Short mmCIF file of C-alpha atoms in Angstrom, two decimals:
data_model
loop_
_atom_site.label_atom_id
_atom_site.label_comp_id
_atom_site.label_asym_id
_atom_site.label_seq_id
_atom_site.Cartn_x
_atom_site.Cartn_y
_atom_site.Cartn_z
CA MET A 150 50.50 38.49 5.91
CA ASP A 151 51.19 41.01 8.65
CA GLY A 152 49.65 44.33 7.70
CA GLU A 153 47.97 42.85 4.63
CA PRO A 154 44.18 42.82 4.21
CA VAL A 155 42.49 39.49 4.80
CA PRO A 156 41.37 37.99 1.47
CA ALA A 157 37.59 37.97 1.24
CA VAL A 158 35.52 34.94 0.29
CA PRO A 159 32.58 34.96 -2.12
CA GLU A 160 29.01 34.57 -0.95
CA PHE A 161 27.99 31.00 -0.27
CA GLY A 162 25.43 29.57 -2.68
CA ALA A 163 23.77 27.39 -0.07
CA ARG A 164 20.59 26.34 -1.88
CA PRO A 165 22.04 24.46 -4.90
CA VAL A 166 24.75 22.90 -2.73
CA LEU A 167 22.19 21.63 -0.23
CA VAL A 168 20.04 20.30 -3.07
CA VAL A 169 22.99 18.27 -4.39
CA ALA A 170 23.70 16.96 -0.87
CA ALA A 171 20.03 16.06 -0.36
CA VAL A 172 19.80 14.22 -3.68
CA LEU A 173 22.87 12.20 -2.79
CA ILE A 174 21.43 11.27 0.61
CA VAL A 175 18.12 10.18 -0.92
CA VAL A 176 19.84 8.05 -3.58
CA GLN A 177 22.02 6.41 -0.93
CA LEU A 178 19.06 5.56 1.28
CA LEU A 179 17.02 4.19 -1.62
CA LEU A 180 19.85 1.80 -2.50
CA ALA A 181 21.01 1.04 1.05
CA GLY A 182 19.20 -2.27 1.44
CA ARG A 183 19.69 -3.84 -1.99
CA TYR A 184 22.45 -6.34 -1.15
CA GLY A 185 23.11 -6.75 2.56
CA PHE A 186 25.50 -5.89 5.35
CA HIS A 187 29.19 -5.51 4.59
CA ARG A 188 31.50 -7.77 6.59
CA ASP A 189 32.92 -4.75 8.43
CA GLU A 190 29.44 -3.52 9.32
CA LEU A 191 28.63 -6.86 10.91
CA TYR A 192 31.80 -6.51 12.98
CA PHE A 193 31.02 -2.91 13.95
CA MET A 194 27.57 -3.86 15.21
CA VAL A 195 29.06 -6.48 17.52
CA ALA A 196 31.75 -4.02 18.62
CA GLY A 197 28.98 -1.54 19.36
CA ARG A 198 27.63 -4.04 21.90
CA HIS A 199 31.07 -4.07 23.55
CA LEU A 200 31.57 -0.33 23.86
CA ALA A 201 35.09 0.63 24.93
CA TRP A 202 37.55 3.48 24.47
CA GLY A 203 39.45 1.43 21.92
CA TYR A 204 39.60 -1.78 19.95
CA THR A 205 42.39 -3.88 18.53
CA ASP A 206 42.12 -2.34 15.08
CA GLN A 207 40.40 1.02 15.59
CA PRO A 208 39.40 3.81 17.97
CA PRO A 209 35.86 3.83 19.40
CA LEU A 210 33.84 6.20 17.22
CA THR A 211 32.70 3.92 14.38
CA PRO A 212 31.43 1.15 16.70
CA LEU A 213 29.65 3.87 18.69
CA LEU A 214 28.01 5.16 15.50
CA ALA A 215 26.96 1.59 14.68
CA ARG A 216 25.38 1.25 18.13
CA VAL A 217 23.53 4.56 17.80
CA SER A 218 22.37 3.73 14.27
CA VAL A 219 20.98 0.35 15.28
CA ASP A 220 19.27 1.79 18.35
CA LEU A 221 17.68 4.64 16.39
CA PHE A 222 16.97 3.14 12.98
CA GLY A 223 17.05 -0.64 13.43
CA ALA A 224 19.46 -3.50 12.80
CA THR A 225 18.95 -3.54 9.04
CA PRO A 226 21.30 -2.48 6.26
CA THR A 227 19.17 0.61 5.60
CA GLY A 228 18.95 1.49 9.28
CA LEU A 229 22.69 1.14 9.79
CA ARG A 230 23.42 3.22 6.70
CA VAL A 231 21.43 6.33 7.58
CA VAL A 232 24.51 7.78 9.30
CA PRO A 233 26.98 7.23 6.42
CA ALA A 234 24.41 8.64 3.97
CA LEU A 235 24.17 11.80 6.07
CA LEU A 236 27.95 11.97 6.32
CA GLY A 237 28.17 11.70 2.52
CA GLY A 238 25.87 14.72 2.23
CA LEU A 239 28.14 16.54 4.67
CA ASP A 240 31.13 15.69 2.44
CA VAL A 241 29.39 17.47 -0.43
CA LEU A 242 28.76 20.54 1.71
CA LEU A 243 32.36 20.66 2.95
CA VAL A 244 33.86 20.38 -0.54
CA ALA A 245 31.65 23.28 -1.70
CA LEU A 246 32.83 25.30 1.32
CA LEU A 247 36.43 24.47 0.41
CA ALA A 248 35.83 25.86 -3.08
CA ARG A 249 34.39 29.03 -1.51
CA GLU A 250 37.31 29.36 0.90
CA LEU A 251 39.64 29.18 -2.10
CA GLY A 252 37.89 32.03 -3.89
CA GLY A 253 35.31 30.06 -5.84
CA GLY A 254 32.05 31.82 -6.56
CA ARG A 255 28.63 30.22 -6.67
CA PRO A 256 29.18 28.40 -10.00
CA ALA A 257 32.46 26.94 -8.68
CA GLN A 258 30.77 25.92 -5.45
CA ARG A 259 28.03 24.14 -7.38
CA LEU A 260 30.58 22.33 -9.52
CA ALA A 261 32.56 21.33 -6.42
CA ALA A 262 29.41 19.92 -4.82
CA VAL A 263 28.45 17.98 -7.95
CA GLY A 264 32.01 16.75 -8.44
CA ALA A 265 32.16 15.47 -4.87
CA ALA A 266 28.76 13.78 -5.18
CA CYS A 267 29.89 12.08 -8.41
CA SER A 268 33.22 10.86 -7.05
CA ALA A 269 33.68 7.20 -6.25
CA ILE A 270 35.14 7.93 -2.82
CA VAL A 271 32.09 9.90 -1.64
CA LEU A 272 29.64 7.44 -3.22
CA GLY A 273 31.44 4.46 -1.70
CA VAL A 274 31.85 5.70 1.86
CA GLY A 275 28.32 7.13 1.86
CA HIS A 276 26.83 3.75 1.04
CA MET A 277 28.00 1.75 4.05
CA LEU A 278 29.25 2.40 7.56
CA SER A 279 33.03 2.27 7.78
CA THR A 280 35.82 4.10 9.55
CA VAL A 281 36.32 6.05 6.32
CA SER A 282 32.75 7.41 6.47
CA PHE A 283 33.64 9.78 9.31
CA ASP A 284 37.33 10.00 8.41
CA LEU A 285 36.57 11.71 5.10
CA VAL A 286 34.39 14.28 6.89
CA ALA A 287 37.16 14.85 9.43
CA TRP A 288 39.86 15.44 6.82
CA LEU A 289 37.68 17.83 4.84
CA ALA A 290 36.69 19.74 7.99
CA LEU A 291 40.33 20.00 9.06
CA ALA A 292 41.33 21.21 5.59
CA LEU A 293 38.62 23.87 5.76
CA LEU A 294 39.65 25.02 9.24
CA THR A 295 43.32 25.09 8.24
CA LEU A 296 42.56 27.13 5.14
CA ARG A 297 40.57 29.54 7.29
CA LEU A 298 43.57 29.84 9.63
CA LEU A 299 45.97 30.50 6.75
CA ARG A 300 43.66 32.96 5.01
CA THR A 301 42.78 35.05 8.03
CA GLY A 302 45.95 34.65 10.09
CA GLU A 303 43.69 34.39 13.14
CA ARG A 304 45.52 31.93 15.34
CA ARG A 305 42.54 31.22 17.57
CA TRP A 306 41.47 28.81 14.83
CA TRP A 307 44.09 26.46 16.30
CA LEU A 308 41.64 25.57 19.07
CA ALA A 309 39.01 24.46 16.55
CA ILE A 310 41.67 22.58 14.59
CA GLY A 311 42.76 20.83 17.78
CA ALA A 312 39.22 19.85 18.72
CA ALA A 313 38.52 18.52 15.21
CA THR A 314 41.82 16.60 15.22
CA GLY A 315 41.05 15.01 18.57
CA LEU A 316 37.61 13.95 17.37
CA ALA A 317 39.15 12.54 14.18
CA LEU A 318 41.64 10.55 16.29
CA LEU A 319 38.72 8.94 18.10
CA ASN A 320 37.77 7.44 14.72
CA LYS A 321 40.99 6.76 12.81
CA ASP A 322 44.65 7.62 13.31
CA LEU A 323 45.40 8.50 9.67
CA VAL A 324 44.68 12.17 10.33
CA VAL A 325 48.16 12.49 11.86
CA LEU A 326 49.51 12.38 8.27
CA LEU A 327 48.36 15.98 7.93
CA VAL A 328 51.02 17.13 10.41
CA PRO A 329 54.14 16.22 8.37
CA ALA A 330 52.29 17.10 5.17
CA LEU A 331 51.21 20.63 6.06
CA VAL A 332 53.19 22.03 9.01
CA PRO A 333 56.63 21.99 7.28
CA ALA A 334 55.00 23.32 4.11
CA VAL A 335 53.49 26.26 6.00
CA TRP A 336 56.86 26.93 7.68
CA VAL A 337 58.62 27.04 4.31
CA LEU A 338 55.93 28.61 2.13
CA GLY A 339 54.06 30.69 4.67
CA PRO A 340 52.21 32.33 6.17
CA ARG A 341 54.73 31.40 8.86
CA ARG A 342 53.23 33.67 11.50
CA VAL A 343 50.34 31.25 12.13
CA LEU A 344 52.86 28.80 13.62
CA ARG A 345 54.13 31.27 16.20
CA GLY A 346 52.95 31.96 19.71
CA TRP A 347 51.13 29.74 22.15
CA TRP A 348 48.01 29.09 20.05
CA PRO A 349 49.51 26.12 18.10
CA PRO A 350 50.61 24.31 21.31
CA ALA A 351 47.20 25.06 22.78
CA GLY A 352 45.60 23.38 19.75
CA VAL A 353 47.83 20.33 20.25
CA LEU A 354 46.79 20.14 23.90
CA VAL A 355 43.11 20.31 22.93
CA ALA A 356 43.61 17.49 20.41
CA LEU A 357 45.38 15.33 23.00
CA ALA A 358 42.71 16.05 25.60
CA VAL A 359 39.90 14.97 23.26
CA ALA A 360 41.78 11.86 22.09
CA ALA A 361 43.22 11.01 25.53
CA PRO A 362 40.78 8.20 26.45
CA ASN A 363 41.65 6.25 23.30
CA LEU A 364 45.37 6.99 23.61
CA TRP A 365 45.25 5.73 27.21
CA TRP A 366 43.43 2.58 26.08
CA GLU A 367 45.98 1.95 23.30
CA ALA A 368 48.96 2.44 25.64
CA ARG A 369 47.40 0.15 28.24
CA HIS A 370 46.88 -2.59 25.66
CA GLY A 371 50.30 -2.33 23.98
CA TRP A 372 49.33 -0.20 20.95
CA PRO A 373 47.63 -3.00 19.00
CA GLU A 374 46.65 -0.66 16.16
CA LEU A 375 50.35 -0.41 15.26
CA THR A 376 50.46 -4.20 15.03
CA VAL A 377 47.45 -4.16 12.70
CA ALA A 378 48.98 -1.40 10.56
CA GLY A 379 52.22 -3.34 10.31
CA GLY A 380 50.28 -6.41 9.21
CA ILE A 381 48.50 -4.45 6.46
CA SER A 382 51.81 -3.12 5.20
CA GLY A 383 53.54 -6.49 5.40
CA GLN A 384 50.75 -8.43 3.74
CA ASP A 385 49.50 -5.96 1.14
CA GLY A 386 52.23 -3.32 0.97
CA LEU A 387 53.55 -4.27 -2.48
CA ALA A 388 50.08 -4.50 -4.03
CA ASN A 389 49.11 -1.19 -2.40
CA ARG A 390 52.15 0.54 -3.91
CA ILE A 391 51.57 -0.93 -7.37
CA THR A 392 47.91 0.09 -7.46
CA PHE A 393 48.34 3.44 -5.71
CA VAL A 394 48.24 5.74 -8.73
CA PRO A 395 45.47 3.89 -10.64
CA MET A 396 43.34 3.80 -7.50
CA GLN A 397 43.74 7.56 -7.00
CA LEU A 398 42.18 8.04 -10.43
CA LEU A 399 39.45 5.44 -9.99
CA TYR A 400 38.46 6.35 -6.43
CA LEU A 401 37.93 9.95 -7.53
CA SER A 402 36.98 9.90 -11.21
CA PRO A 403 39.17 10.20 -14.30
CA VAL A 404 36.83 12.99 -15.42
CA LEU A 405 37.84 15.09 -12.42
CA VAL A 406 41.59 14.56 -12.78
CA PRO A 407 42.06 17.64 -15.04
CA VAL A 408 40.14 19.70 -12.47
CA CYS A 409 42.48 18.45 -9.74
CA LEU A 410 45.56 19.27 -11.81
CA ALA A 411 44.23 22.75 -12.49
CA GLY A 412 43.60 23.11 -8.77
CA LEU A 413 47.15 22.10 -7.90
CA ARG A 414 48.52 24.65 -10.38
CA ARG A 415 46.22 27.32 -8.99
CA LEU A 416 47.15 26.58 -5.39
CA TRP A 417 50.84 26.83 -6.28
CA SER A 418 50.92 29.79 -8.63
CA ALA A 419 47.80 31.97 -8.28
CA PRO A 420 48.77 35.24 -6.56
CA GLU A 421 45.43 35.45 -4.77
CA LEU A 422 46.03 32.03 -3.21
CA ARG A 423 49.65 32.34 -2.21
CA TRP A 424 48.54 31.97 1.41
CA ALA A 425 47.28 28.45 0.52
CA ARG A 426 50.42 27.19 -1.25
CA ALA A 427 51.05 24.65 1.50
CA PHE A 428 48.13 22.62 0.17
CA ALA A 429 49.79 22.38 -3.23
CA VAL A 430 52.47 20.20 -1.66
CA GLY A 431 50.32 18.67 1.09
CA TYR A 432 48.66 16.08 -1.13
CA PRO A 433 51.91 14.90 -2.79
CA VAL A 434 53.57 14.59 0.62
CA VAL A 435 50.68 12.49 1.96
CA CYS A 436 50.96 10.30 -1.15
CA LEU A 437 54.67 9.82 -0.50
CA LEU A 438 54.07 8.91 3.14
CA VAL A 439 51.41 6.37 2.20
CA LEU A 440 53.62 4.85 -0.50
CA VAL A 441 56.59 4.53 1.84
CA SER A 442 54.50 2.93 4.57
CA GLY A 443 52.67 0.57 2.19
CA GLY A 444 49.28 1.91 3.26
CA LYS A 445 46.08 1.49 1.28
CA PRO A 446 45.62 3.84 -1.70
CA TYR A 447 42.48 5.45 -0.31
CA TYR A 448 44.44 6.81 2.68
CA ALA A 449 45.53 9.83 0.61
CA LEU A 450 42.22 10.50 -1.11
CA PRO A 451 40.60 12.99 1.30
CA LEU A 452 43.29 15.59 0.65
CA LEU A 453 42.86 15.16 -3.12
CA LEU A 454 39.45 16.79 -2.82
CA VAL A 455 41.12 20.08 -1.85
CA PRO A 456 42.83 20.66 -5.23
CA MET A 457 39.64 19.41 -6.87
CA ALA A 458 37.74 22.18 -5.07
CA ALA A 459 40.45 24.70 -6.00
CA GLY A 460 40.23 23.72 -9.67
CA CYS A 461 36.50 24.35 -9.96
CA GLU A 462 36.86 28.15 -10.24
CA PRO A 463 39.02 28.10 -13.40
CA ARG A 464 36.92 25.25 -14.82
CA VAL A 465 33.63 27.18 -14.65
CA ARG A 466 35.17 30.01 -16.68
CA ARG A 467 35.14 27.68 -19.69
CA PRO A 468 32.18 26.06 -21.46
CA LEU A 469 30.71 23.30 -19.31
CA ARG A 470 28.27 21.47 -21.57
CA ARG A 471 30.66 18.79 -22.83
CA PHE A 472 32.33 18.51 -19.42
CA ALA A 473 28.92 18.06 -17.78
CA LEU A 474 28.17 15.13 -20.09
CA TRP A 475 31.48 13.49 -19.22
CA LEU A 476 30.87 14.13 -15.53
CA ALA A 477 27.46 12.49 -15.76
CA PHE A 478 29.03 9.49 -17.51
CA GLY A 479 31.70 9.31 -14.81
CA ALA A 480 29.05 9.51 -12.09
CA LEU A 481 27.12 6.64 -13.68
CA LEU A 482 30.27 4.54 -13.93
CA ASN A 483 31.23 5.29 -10.32
CA ALA A 484 27.73 4.41 -9.16
CA VAL A 485 27.86 1.06 -10.95
CA ILE A 486 31.22 0.29 -9.34
CA THR A 487 30.49 1.43 -5.78
CA LEU A 488 26.72 1.20 -5.27
CA PRO A 489 24.35 -1.81 -5.37
CA VAL A 490 22.77 -0.95 -8.70
CA LEU A 491 23.66 -4.13 -10.62
CA PRO A 492 21.92 -7.46 -10.14
CA ALA A 493 23.99 -9.45 -7.67
CA ARG A 494 24.87 -12.06 -10.31
CA ALA A 495 26.45 -9.33 -12.44
CA LEU A 496 28.85 -8.23 -9.70
CA PRO A 497 31.91 -10.07 -11.08
CA ALA A 498 32.05 -7.30 -13.70
CA VAL A 499 33.00 -4.75 -11.02
CA ASN A 500 33.96 -6.79 -7.95
CA TRP A 501 37.56 -7.09 -9.13
CA ILE A 502 37.82 -3.29 -9.04
CA TYR A 503 35.86 -2.73 -5.84
CA PRO A 504 35.63 -5.94 -3.79
CA GLU A 505 33.58 -4.19 -1.10
CA GLN A 506 30.57 -4.93 -3.31
CA GLY A 507 30.98 -8.69 -3.00
CA ALA A 508 31.60 -8.42 0.73
CA GLN A 509 27.90 -7.53 1.11
CA LEU A 510 26.63 -10.82 -0.30
CA GLY A 511 25.70 -14.18 1.13
CA TRP A 512 25.86 -13.68 4.89
CA PRO A 513 22.41 -15.11 5.70
CA ARG A 514 23.21 -18.14 3.54
CA LEU A 515 26.54 -18.65 5.31
CA VAL A 516 24.75 -18.65 8.66
CA ALA A 517 22.19 -21.07 7.27
CA ALA A 518 25.07 -23.44 6.44
CA VAL A 519 26.32 -23.14 10.02
CA GLY A 520 22.77 -23.85 11.16
CA GLN A 521 22.86 -27.10 9.15
CA GLY A 522 25.93 -28.14 11.09
CA TRP A 523 24.38 -27.14 14.40
CA ALA A 524 21.32 -29.27 13.65
CA GLN A 525 23.59 -32.34 13.55
CA LEU A 526 24.66 -31.89 17.16
CA PRO A 527 22.79 -33.99 19.71
CA ALA A 528 20.70 -31.79 21.97
CA THR A 529 22.63 -33.09 24.99
CA ASP A 530 25.92 -31.72 23.56
CA ARG A 531 24.76 -28.22 22.67
CA SER A 532 25.21 -26.67 26.11
CA ARG A 533 28.95 -27.46 25.89
CA ALA A 534 29.36 -26.70 22.17
CA VAL A 535 31.12 -23.68 20.64
CA VAL A 536 30.83 -21.96 17.26
CA PHE A 537 34.23 -20.63 16.16
CA THR A 538 34.99 -18.66 12.99
CA ALA A 539 38.15 -17.72 11.15
CA ASN A 540 37.28 -14.03 10.72
CA TYR A 541 35.15 -11.27 12.15
CA GLY A 542 32.82 -11.12 9.17
CA GLU A 543 31.69 -14.70 9.69
CA ALA A 544 31.38 -14.16 13.45
CA GLY A 545 29.44 -10.94 12.95
CA ALA A 546 27.06 -12.66 10.55
CA ILE A 547 26.35 -15.43 13.06
CA ALA A 548 25.79 -12.83 15.78
CA GLN A 549 23.28 -11.10 13.47
CA TYR A 550 21.42 -14.05 11.96
CA GLY A 551 22.25 -17.01 14.20
CA ALA A 552 19.27 -16.79 16.53
CA ARG A 553 16.90 -18.09 13.86
CA TYR A 554 18.87 -21.37 13.89
CA GLY A 555 19.35 -21.52 17.64
CA LEU A 556 23.07 -20.78 17.35
CA PRO A 557 24.97 -19.52 20.40
CA GLU A 558 27.08 -16.37 20.32
CA PRO A 559 30.12 -17.04 18.11
CA TYR A 560 33.79 -16.78 19.00
CA SER A 561 36.74 -15.83 16.82
CA GLY A 562 40.41 -15.02 17.26
CA HIS A 563 40.23 -12.24 14.67
CA MET A 564 40.81 -8.61 15.71
CA SER A 565 38.71 -7.52 18.71
CA PHE A 566 36.72 -10.75 18.73
CA ALA A 567 39.82 -12.21 20.39
CA ASP A 568 39.33 -9.74 23.26
CA TRP A 569 35.73 -10.91 23.74
CA GLY A 570 36.79 -14.53 24.23
CA PRO A 571 37.87 -17.17 24.99
CA PRO A 572 35.03 -19.57 25.56
CA PRO A 573 34.97 -21.03 29.08
CA ASP A 574 37.09 -24.14 29.54
CA GLY A 575 33.91 -25.89 30.52
CA ALA A 576 32.75 -25.57 26.91
CA ASP A 577 34.54 -28.82 26.10
CA GLY A 578 31.99 -30.26 23.75
CA PRO A 579 31.87 -30.23 19.96
CA VAL A 580 33.12 -27.21 18.01
CA LEU A 581 31.56 -25.91 14.80
CA VAL A 582 34.38 -24.27 12.87
CA VAL A 583 33.80 -21.93 9.91
CA GLU A 584 36.90 -21.99 7.73
CA PRO A 585 37.33 -20.06 4.44
CA ALA A 586 37.95 -22.16 1.35
CA GLY A 587 41.48 -23.50 1.08
CA PRO A 588 43.87 -24.76 3.74
CA SER A 589 44.39 -22.38 6.65
CA GLY A 590 45.93 -24.52 9.36
CA LEU A 591 43.04 -23.59 11.63
CA THR A 592 41.98 -27.20 12.15
CA ARG A 593 45.27 -27.98 13.93
CA ALA A 594 43.64 -26.56 17.05
CA PHE A 595 40.74 -29.02 16.90
CA THR A 596 40.23 -32.77 16.89
CA GLY A 597 38.12 -35.12 14.80
CA CYS A 598 37.02 -32.55 12.22
CA ARG A 599 34.72 -33.40 9.33
CA GLN A 600 32.95 -31.16 6.85
CA VAL A 601 29.20 -30.93 7.34
CA ALA A 602 28.23 -27.97 5.12
CA VAL A 603 29.57 -25.47 2.60
CA ALA A 604 28.61 -21.80 2.36
CA ASP A 605 27.36 -20.58 -1.01
CA ASN A 606 26.20 -17.01 -1.59
CA GLY A 607 23.80 -18.26 -4.24
CA VAL A 608 24.88 -15.89 -7.00
CA GLY A 609 28.29 -17.33 -7.90
CA VAL A 610 30.26 -14.24 -6.91
CA ALA A 611 33.79 -14.98 -5.70
CA THR A 612 34.35 -13.55 -2.22
CA ASP A 613 36.63 -14.36 0.70
CA ASP A 614 33.87 -16.49 2.24
CA GLN A 615 32.39 -18.15 -0.82
CA ASP A 616 32.70 -21.94 -0.44
CA ALA A 617 33.68 -21.58 3.22
CA ALA A 618 33.59 -24.96 4.92
CA VAL A 619 31.59 -25.66 8.06
CA LEU A 620 33.45 -28.29 10.06
CA LEU A 621 32.13 -30.30 12.97
CA CYS A 622 34.98 -31.11 15.34
CA THR A 623 34.85 -33.29 18.44
CA GLY A 624 36.80 -30.81 20.59
CA THR A 625 40.01 -28.83 21.06
CA VAL A 626 43.59 -30.03 21.42
CA GLU A 627 43.95 -27.95 24.61
CA PRO A 628 41.63 -26.08 26.96
CA TRP A 629 40.37 -22.85 25.44
CA SER A 630 42.32 -20.69 27.91
CA LYS A 631 45.64 -22.19 26.76
CA LEU A 632 44.68 -22.36 23.10
CA TRP A 633 43.32 -18.82 22.79
CA PRO A 634 46.62 -16.87 22.42
CA HIS A 635 47.53 -19.09 19.47
CA LEU A 636 44.17 -18.49 17.77
CA ARG A 637 44.49 -14.69 17.88
CA HIS A 638 45.31 -13.01 14.57
CA TYR A 639 45.23 -9.48 13.20
CA TYR A 640 44.72 -9.85 9.43
#
């Protein structure tokens, strides 16, 4: 692009885009408290009370956001979900800005905003706090900054790209997929000049400087996130690969697939966007990387919103009435799948597609079942007793609701809960064990176990913790300090 004029961008239609973002935020907040906490949210709130530069399965940003949310808005589902709702509105704004950066006028920007707000991925991550809530914002922001770099050829944008990358790495490591997806594509397809000089290395140094505290923590602790990632691939890799393509369609919306395809064609062949051709291959490359590694299908979704934004300009040149009706239908369907709009008893209709819905049910009732078991302990034994759970969702629920039953802080060997244990060896009294339904081998670590209660979410929805058994055991087969390494698990 040396010597060529910098392509101009249309005026930004801020008002309608901000209206769409605001409507989405309001809808999310109105629905935020209908079911309950998600299992991951319960875990994040406990992690937020153990602030560190890293955790077994994630960098520090999401637990920090959980801590801030609880401190500012309260330890309720609605309070915790103010931040993801705001991030969902920011997703809408960024997708509209992507459409503008790719030459889309005000009608295209409006369509991009509406399309993003109607997509299952934005609806889902805007409803509850997760690592994806900020990760989606980070990917979209990086795509926007990279497009600005490619369009203008101004290499100082590398510093902003580096800072955004470092911040993204403090939340989730998936953003590194953008490097093999886009850098070789820019080298081959151009504009190659943006890769020259000292600005790109300077951007890398900025990214490393911002992410350094977490990288140091990971190195010091033996890179546990790699162990977790390997477990995900080993346990679910085949299922992830089989469902990858269908989930791309469902997590976005089948209604928006033609817009995405038009955007891919436009990014590849439109003369006015030849500077952005790298993004035409970026999404397919990310898909290939996720498929090879056995990662979860949603890992590739953030980059899919770029061709969706690119496809809005050609789509608005055609009649929109029928398309708008289909988009509204798709939005309604996505809302039913991802948001708590159905009665809880009706969730089996969608839980098989999006099991995150069911993971928000029954936690107070599970803790009540543990409370039943605790009530059977003699008062003289309680000072030496321990509550131990199989997974972090159960432990997080007890940490949240256990005080009403007099329960002590729970322990678990799952993910970072293992780092917050073990119990003291002096805690050699009875052990209340929460074990998911079905044999797990967990009771081999304990003696004299008998079932004293069963968890029931009360609405008959099958979840990982429905029918979990509460076992009262007389003790452990070894002191906790020797037993703890064998109780640790990552998935």
